[in-house]
Amino acid sequence: MADKKRNWGVVAQFANPADLLHAAQKAREAGYKKFEVYSPFPVHGMDDAMGLPGSKVPWISLMGGLTGMTIGLTLQWWTGAVDYPLVIGGKPLFAWEFGLPVTFELSVLLASFGTVFGMFALNKLPKPYHPLDKVPMFKGVTDDKFFMSIEVADPMFDLHKSQAFLEEIGGTNVTVVEE
Amino acid sequence: MVAWLIWEGTGIWGLNNPVGWGWAIVNFVFWVGIGHAGTLISAILFLFRQKWRTAINRFAEAMTIFAVICALVFPGIHVGRIWAAYWMLPLPNQMGMWPNFRSPLLWDVFAVSTYFTVSLLFWYVGLVPDLATLRDRAKGKIRYYAYGMLSLGWRGANRHWQNYERAYLLLAGLATPLVLSVHTIVSFDFAVSVIPGWHTTIFPPYFVAGAIFSGFAMVMTLAVPSRKIFGLEDFITVRHIENMNKIILVTGTMVGYAYAMEFFIAWYSGSQYESFAFVNRAFGPYAWAYWIMVSCNVITPQFFWFKKMRTNLTVAFILSIFVNIGMWFERFVITMSLHRDFLPSSWDYYRPTMFDISTFVGSFGLFFTLFLLFLKFLPAVAISEVKGVMPQADPHWEGYGHHGEHGEEAAHG
């Protein structure tokens, strides 16, 4: 255990989604990179205001879907026509037509797994502990409060300047957060 | 009852020789059908940007999951040798055997289990931000840790919201074809056979319309009392009830059209077996069930042409019960096409035994138990979604007009 606690960053509260959006724009214009905003619901236009690139989730979904499709077709062809060929009802050993329902279902299933678990992985969840949990006011983020944080890891970070900056762009209750 | 069934086998059911499928499949199709409304509300209405759905989607999704659980009970227990139920899955085994992928019954295994899994994921993803709200408002330690675990440490960061919203949209897109495919594949169980009255191409769309019809009726049956008991009148408003009644009217009329079309095609096909199957449905030994079905499913929804009826909660509740009954009888009538097959000497009449009846009643018990547990422990209305559609949630809301140039631009624009 280190004796001296290191700082994680600073956090400030904002009054409403409009102020938060405005603050995010200001932070981006000021050159901050590792800042984050927190809100009880997604704020429309925030991705642009923060200058975020598009989400990578659709690519993971696509990969999941293609994997499911491949598994579905291969499974039905291999089990029915290669490993244990057995004529049932005079039907062919394999045909894509009868393979369609199972292939479709497996594609959807794996695409959904890709979407959900991909989303959690990109968000680095589950995350039982976060430095912000120590800030009592931060509990309101899942209710009706809006916050913005700037991390120490940001190259622009300076304890005093960043605190002043948050106040300047409309933040209140500016707090230093320890790691 | 289920334990005795597993011990004794399906012989305790009222099945006989031409009627090899009885209440088990009737109940299965009934419950799966009910599930469809939840996915329709949560996925299709989401894609169509129907914002009113946010008030009812959470509990409709819960209803879907519980209905599918009830549905899965029936094929699960009807296999007779329940300890071999895993043979339905393509697992490598010492016999070197594989399931028969040419059978629609196996397609159904995949369709329903995928449907269940995707519905569960969709529901859970929607719940995560709300579970975080419950975590932050939890009073006791147990509650705090339980909700804390389930919410995975959600903290509302915008980078998270971005991926979350995209994932939710994709899931809605993936669930939409599922709504249509699941009951289509369920209908293949019947339509891919050679039984007169089953072997028809109208089955997939007819089953899907019926599923949505019955599902919305069940949502109505649950919504009317629970909004009253839990004081959710401000969230689930009369407008929601009216919109759902409109969907009941549309799908009910589609079902009525399908009934008429089945008769027309039976006559037009010139197949004497096909014609007989339908005449027998309407005037044979099961005519009573047929006319219950027609009066509940075709006549009942027609009341919803009138706005007075659509917005009257008592009427909506009572009619939804009729639709539930009617849709159960629809599946019963379809399944009972078996009782007079090709050979008159083998004709028979199916009567459910006490085991059939009590298992069906038991499935309602399971459904309502799960539903009440859900109402007790989880948010019945999607908290973060409702916040997100409030006018104040829009950063360009005119109330914020004086805040900075961004708001002003919007106000002038």
PDB file of C-alpha atoms in Angstrom, chain A residues 16-19 21 25 33 35-42 44 46-47 50 52-53 55 57-58 61 75-76 78-79 83-84 86 88 91-92 98 101-102 104-105 108 112-113 115-116 119-120 122-123 125-130 133 139 142-143, chain B residues 90 95-98 100-102 107 110-111 114 117-118 121 124-125 128 132-133 135-137 144 152-167 170-171 174 177-178 181 185 384 387-388 392-393 395-396 400 403-406:
ATOM      1  CA  ASN A  16     -28.599  20.362 -16.853  1.00  0.00           C
ATOM      2  CA  PRO A  17     -27.924  18.562 -20.159  1.00  0.00           C
ATOM      3  CA  ALA A  18     -27.555  21.839 -22.063  1.00  0.00           C
ATOM      4  CA  ASP A  19     -24.794  23.090 -19.718  1.00  0.00           C
ATOM      5  CA  LEU A  21     -23.138  19.691 -23.661  1.00  0.00           C
ATOM      6  CA  GLN A  25     -17.594  21.414 -26.300  1.00  0.00           C
ATOM      7  CA  LYS A  33      -8.529  14.483 -24.320  1.00  0.00           C
ATOM      8  CA  PHE A  35     -12.327  14.052 -20.047  1.00  0.00           C
ATOM      9  CA  GLU A  36     -15.644  12.332 -19.617  1.00  0.00           C
ATOM     10  CA  VAL A  37     -19.212  13.421 -18.975  1.00  0.00           C
ATOM     11  CA  TYR A  38     -21.726  11.484 -16.904  1.00  0.00           C
ATOM     12  CA  SER A  39     -25.480  11.706 -17.187  1.00  0.00           C
ATOM     13  CA  PRO A  40     -28.548   9.667 -16.145  1.00  0.00           C
ATOM     14  CA  PHE A  41     -29.519   9.229 -19.790  1.00  0.00           C
ATOM     15  CA  PRO A  42     -27.706   9.652 -23.118  1.00  0.00           C
ATOM     16  CA  HIS A  44     -28.388  14.013 -27.650  1.00  0.00           C
ATOM     17  CA  MET A  46     -22.903  14.705 -26.890  1.00  0.00           C
ATOM     18  CA  ASP A  47     -20.839  12.377 -29.089  1.00  0.00           C
ATOM     19  CA  MET A  50     -16.949  15.474 -27.269  1.00  0.00           C
ATOM     20  CA  LEU A  52     -15.872  10.894 -30.239  1.00  0.00           C
ATOM     21  CA  PRO A  53     -15.273   8.563 -33.171  1.00  0.00           C
ATOM     22  CA  SER A  55     -18.841   3.135 -31.917  1.00  0.00           C
ATOM     23  CA  VAL A  57     -20.004  -2.266 -31.605  1.00  0.00           C
ATOM     24  CA  PRO A  58     -21.504  -2.866 -35.103  1.00  0.00           C
ATOM     25  CA  SER A  61     -21.993  -7.718 -34.162  1.00  0.00           C
ATOM     26  CA  LEU A  75     -22.826 -27.910 -38.486  1.00  0.00           C
ATOM     27  CA  GLN A  76     -25.820 -29.008 -40.526  1.00  0.00           C
ATOM     28  CA  TRP A  78     -21.136 -31.929 -41.537  1.00  0.00           C
ATOM     29  CA  THR A  79     -23.471 -33.730 -39.127  1.00  0.00           C
ATOM     30  CA  ASP A  83     -20.390 -37.624 -40.085  1.00  0.00           C
ATOM     31  CA  TYR A  84     -23.616 -39.646 -39.978  1.00  0.00           C
ATOM     32  CA  LEU A  86     -28.853 -41.077 -42.925  1.00  0.00           C
ATOM     33  CA  ILE A  88     -34.828 -39.551 -43.600  1.00  0.00           C
ATOM     34  CA  LYS A  91     -34.842 -35.775 -48.208  1.00  0.00           C
ATOM     35  CA  PRO A  92     -31.345 -34.805 -49.369  1.00  0.00           C
ATOM     36  CA  PHE A  98     -33.804 -26.632 -45.010  1.00  0.00           C
ATOM     37  CA  PRO A 101     -33.968 -21.595 -40.197  1.00  0.00           C
ATOM     38  CA  VAL A 102     -31.155 -22.939 -38.021  1.00  0.00           C
ATOM     39  CA  PHE A 104     -30.626 -17.751 -39.399  1.00  0.00           C
ATOM     40  CA  GLU A 105     -31.201 -18.389 -35.720  1.00  0.00           C
ATOM     41  CA  VAL A 108     -28.931 -13.799 -34.872  1.00  0.00           C
ATOM     42  CA  SER A 112     -26.567 -10.615 -30.311  1.00  0.00           C
ATOM     43  CA  PHE A 113     -23.826 -12.105 -28.171  1.00  0.00           C
ATOM     44  CA  THR A 115     -23.415  -6.897 -29.613  1.00  0.00           C
ATOM     45  CA  VAL A 116     -24.010  -7.274 -25.891  1.00  0.00           C
ATOM     46  CA  MET A 119     -20.536  -3.465 -25.797  1.00  0.00           C
ATOM     47  CA  PHE A 120     -19.652  -4.470 -22.242  1.00  0.00           C
ATOM     48  CA  LEU A 122     -15.645  -1.885 -25.040  1.00  0.00           C
ATOM     49  CA  ASN A 123     -17.037  -0.159 -21.967  1.00  0.00           C
ATOM     50  CA  LEU A 125     -17.626  -3.439 -17.698  1.00  0.00           C
ATOM     51  CA  PRO A 126     -18.140  -4.987 -15.200  1.00  0.00           C
ATOM     52  CA  LYS A 127     -16.156  -2.531 -13.140  1.00  0.00           C
ATOM     53  CA  PRO A 128     -17.027  -2.860  -9.466  1.00  0.00           C
ATOM     54  CA  TYR A 129     -14.791  -0.004  -8.326  1.00  0.00           C
ATOM     55  CA  HIS A 130     -14.214   3.440  -9.743  1.00  0.00           C
ATOM     56  CA  ASP A 133     -17.515   6.182  -6.222  1.00  0.00           C
ATOM     57  CA  LYS A 139     -24.363   9.039  -6.603  1.00  0.00           C
ATOM     58  CA  THR A 142     -28.068   7.763 -11.997  1.00  0.00           C
ATOM     59  CA  ASP A 143     -30.853  10.009 -10.742  1.00  0.00           C
TER      60      ASP A 143
ATOM     61  CA  PRO B  90     -26.289 -31.056 -31.342  1.00  0.00           C
ATOM     62  CA  MET B  95     -23.619 -42.960 -29.999  1.00  0.00           C
ATOM     63  CA  GLY B  96     -22.182 -40.768 -32.732  1.00  0.00           C
ATOM     64  CA  MET B  97     -25.693 -39.465 -33.480  1.00  0.00           C
ATOM     65  CA  TRP B  98     -26.817 -35.993 -34.400  1.00  0.00           C
ATOM     66  CA  ASN B 100     -32.209 -34.374 -37.578  1.00  0.00           C
ATOM     67  CA  PHE B 101     -31.792 -30.899 -39.012  1.00  0.00           C
ATOM     68  CA  ARG B 102     -34.415 -31.662 -41.662  1.00  0.00           C
ATOM     69  CA  TRP B 107     -35.723 -25.731 -36.085  1.00  0.00           C
ATOM     70  CA  PHE B 110     -33.159 -23.339 -32.180  1.00  0.00           C
ATOM     71  CA  ALA B 111     -35.812 -20.706 -32.822  1.00  0.00           C
ATOM     72  CA  THR B 114     -32.506 -18.161 -29.539  1.00  0.00           C
ATOM     73  CA  THR B 117     -31.705 -15.804 -25.090  1.00  0.00           C
ATOM     74  CA  VAL B 118     -31.951 -12.677 -27.224  1.00  0.00           C
ATOM     75  CA  LEU B 121     -30.132 -10.073 -23.296  1.00  0.00           C
ATOM     76  CA  TYR B 124     -30.943  -7.081 -19.334  1.00  0.00           C
ATOM     77  CA  VAL B 125     -29.155  -4.466 -21.426  1.00  0.00           C
ATOM     78  CA  VAL B 128     -28.411  -2.047 -16.607  1.00  0.00           C
ATOM     79  CA  ALA B 132     -27.452   1.355 -11.356  1.00  0.00           C
ATOM     80  CA  THR B 133     -30.142   3.786 -10.225  1.00  0.00           C
ATOM     81  CA  ARG B 135     -27.878   0.587  -6.576  1.00  0.00           C
ATOM     82  CA  ASP B 136     -27.390   4.261  -5.834  1.00  0.00           C
ATOM     83  CA  ARG B 137     -30.713   4.478  -4.030  1.00  0.00           C
ATOM     84  CA  TYR B 144     -26.707  -2.395  -2.542  1.00  0.00           C
ATOM     85  CA  LEU B 152     -21.902  -4.109 -13.529  1.00  0.00           C
ATOM     86  CA  GLY B 153     -20.630  -0.750 -12.337  1.00  0.00           C
ATOM     87  CA  TRP B 154     -22.613   1.410 -14.716  1.00  0.00           C
ATOM     88  CA  ARG B 155     -21.806   5.075 -14.093  1.00  0.00           C
ATOM     89  CA  GLY B 156     -23.462   6.861 -16.972  1.00  0.00           C
ATOM     90  CA  ALA B 157     -20.270   7.892 -18.762  1.00  0.00           C
ATOM     91  CA  ASN B 158     -20.955   9.240 -22.213  1.00  0.00           C
ATOM     92  CA  ARG B 159     -18.400   6.962 -23.877  1.00  0.00           C
ATOM     93  CA  HIS B 160     -20.416   4.132 -22.370  1.00  0.00           C
ATOM     94  CA  TRP B 161     -23.718   5.597 -23.447  1.00  0.00           C
ATOM     95  CA  GLN B 162     -22.428   5.838 -26.988  1.00  0.00           C
ATOM     96  CA  ASN B 163     -21.635   2.119 -27.240  1.00  0.00           C
ATOM     97  CA  TYR B 164     -24.737   1.308 -25.240  1.00  0.00           C
ATOM     98  CA  GLU B 165     -27.101   3.158 -27.531  1.00  0.00           C
ATOM     99  CA  ARG B 166     -25.533   1.632 -30.606  1.00  0.00           C
ATOM    100  CA  ALA B 167     -25.748  -1.843 -29.061  1.00  0.00           C
ATOM    101  CA  LEU B 170     -28.498  -3.242 -33.082  1.00  0.00           C
ATOM    102  CA  LEU B 171     -30.248  -5.572 -30.672  1.00  0.00           C
ATOM    103  CA  LEU B 174     -31.706  -8.253 -34.509  1.00  0.00           C
ATOM    104  CA  PRO B 177     -36.653 -10.463 -37.608  1.00  0.00           C
ATOM    105  CA  LEU B 178     -36.807 -12.782 -34.607  1.00  0.00           C
ATOM    106  CA  SER B 181     -39.243 -15.779 -37.514  1.00  0.00           C
ATOM    107  CA  ILE B 185     -40.911 -21.559 -37.430  1.00  0.00           C
ATOM    108  CA  SER B 384     -33.473   6.022 -17.905  1.00  0.00           C
ATOM    109  CA  LYS B 387     -35.933  10.383 -18.551  1.00  0.00           C
ATOM    110  CA  GLY B 388     -34.385  10.419 -22.013  1.00  0.00           C
ATOM    111  CA  GLN B 392     -36.014  18.613 -20.397  1.00  0.00           C
ATOM    112  CA  ALA B 393     -33.611  15.888 -21.528  1.00  0.00           C
ATOM    113  CA  PRO B 395     -30.162  20.025 -24.568  1.00  0.00           C
ATOM    114  CA  HIS B 396     -31.947  22.241 -27.100  1.00  0.00           C
ATOM    115  CA  TYR B 400     -32.334  26.167 -21.586  1.00  0.00           C
ATOM    116  CA  HIS B 403     -27.502  28.956 -21.523  1.00  0.00           C
ATOM    117  CA  GLY B 404     -24.600  29.680 -23.841  1.00  0.00           C
ATOM    118  CA  GLU B 405     -24.446  30.108 -27.590  1.00  0.00           C
ATOM    119  CA  HIS B 406     -25.222  26.492 -28.368  1.00  0.00           C
TER     120      HIS B 406
END
